Coordinates of C-alpha atoms in Angstrom, one line a residue:
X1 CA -23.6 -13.2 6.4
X2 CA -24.2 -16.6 8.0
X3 CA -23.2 -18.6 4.6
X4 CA -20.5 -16.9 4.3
X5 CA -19.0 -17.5 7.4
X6 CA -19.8 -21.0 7.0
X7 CA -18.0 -21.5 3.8
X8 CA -15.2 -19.3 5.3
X9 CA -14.8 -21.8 7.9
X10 CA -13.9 -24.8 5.4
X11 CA -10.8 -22.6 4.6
X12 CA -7.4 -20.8 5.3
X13 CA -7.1 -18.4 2.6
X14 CA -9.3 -17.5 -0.7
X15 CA -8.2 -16.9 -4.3
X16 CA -10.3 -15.8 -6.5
X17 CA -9.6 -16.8 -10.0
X18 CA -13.2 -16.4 -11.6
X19 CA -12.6 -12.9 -13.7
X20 CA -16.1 -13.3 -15.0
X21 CA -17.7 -13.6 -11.6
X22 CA -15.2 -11.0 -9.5
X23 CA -17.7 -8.3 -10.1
X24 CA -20.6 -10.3 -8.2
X25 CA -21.6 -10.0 -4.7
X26 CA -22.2 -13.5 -3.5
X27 CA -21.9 -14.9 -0.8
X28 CA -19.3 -16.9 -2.4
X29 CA -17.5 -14.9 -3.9
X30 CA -17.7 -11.3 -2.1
X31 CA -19.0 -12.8 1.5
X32 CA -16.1 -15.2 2.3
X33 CA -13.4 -12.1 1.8
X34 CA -14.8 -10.6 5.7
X35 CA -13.5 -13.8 7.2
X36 CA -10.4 -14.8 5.2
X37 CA -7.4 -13.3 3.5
X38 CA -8.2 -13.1 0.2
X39 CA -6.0 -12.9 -3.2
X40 CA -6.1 -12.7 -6.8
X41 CA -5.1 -16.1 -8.7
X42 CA -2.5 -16.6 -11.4
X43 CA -6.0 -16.9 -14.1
X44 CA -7.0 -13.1 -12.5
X45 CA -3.8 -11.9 -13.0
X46 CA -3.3 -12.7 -16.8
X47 CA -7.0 -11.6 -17.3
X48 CA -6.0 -8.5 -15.6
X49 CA -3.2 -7.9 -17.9
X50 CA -4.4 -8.7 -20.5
X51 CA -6.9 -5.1 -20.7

């Protein structure tokens, strides 16, 4: 929890645009979404669509 407040704090929002690594709980990629808003990017998007 304490990393991913930390990297939360270097931020406003976060956007995830790694498809491949959405399905990961790390610190930077699931952590950071308890402290900031968090979105899908444009990349995500078309990756979504794309199933």
């Amino acid at each position: 929890p304490g990393f991913s407040k930390m990297l939360a704090s270097l931020g406003d929002i976060y956007v995830d645009d790694a498809f491949g690594a959405a399905h990961r709980a790390h610190a930077s990629v699931e952590g950071v979404t308890k402290y900031l808003p968090a979105y899908a990017g444009f990349l995500m998007e078309s990756e979504i669509n794309s199933l």
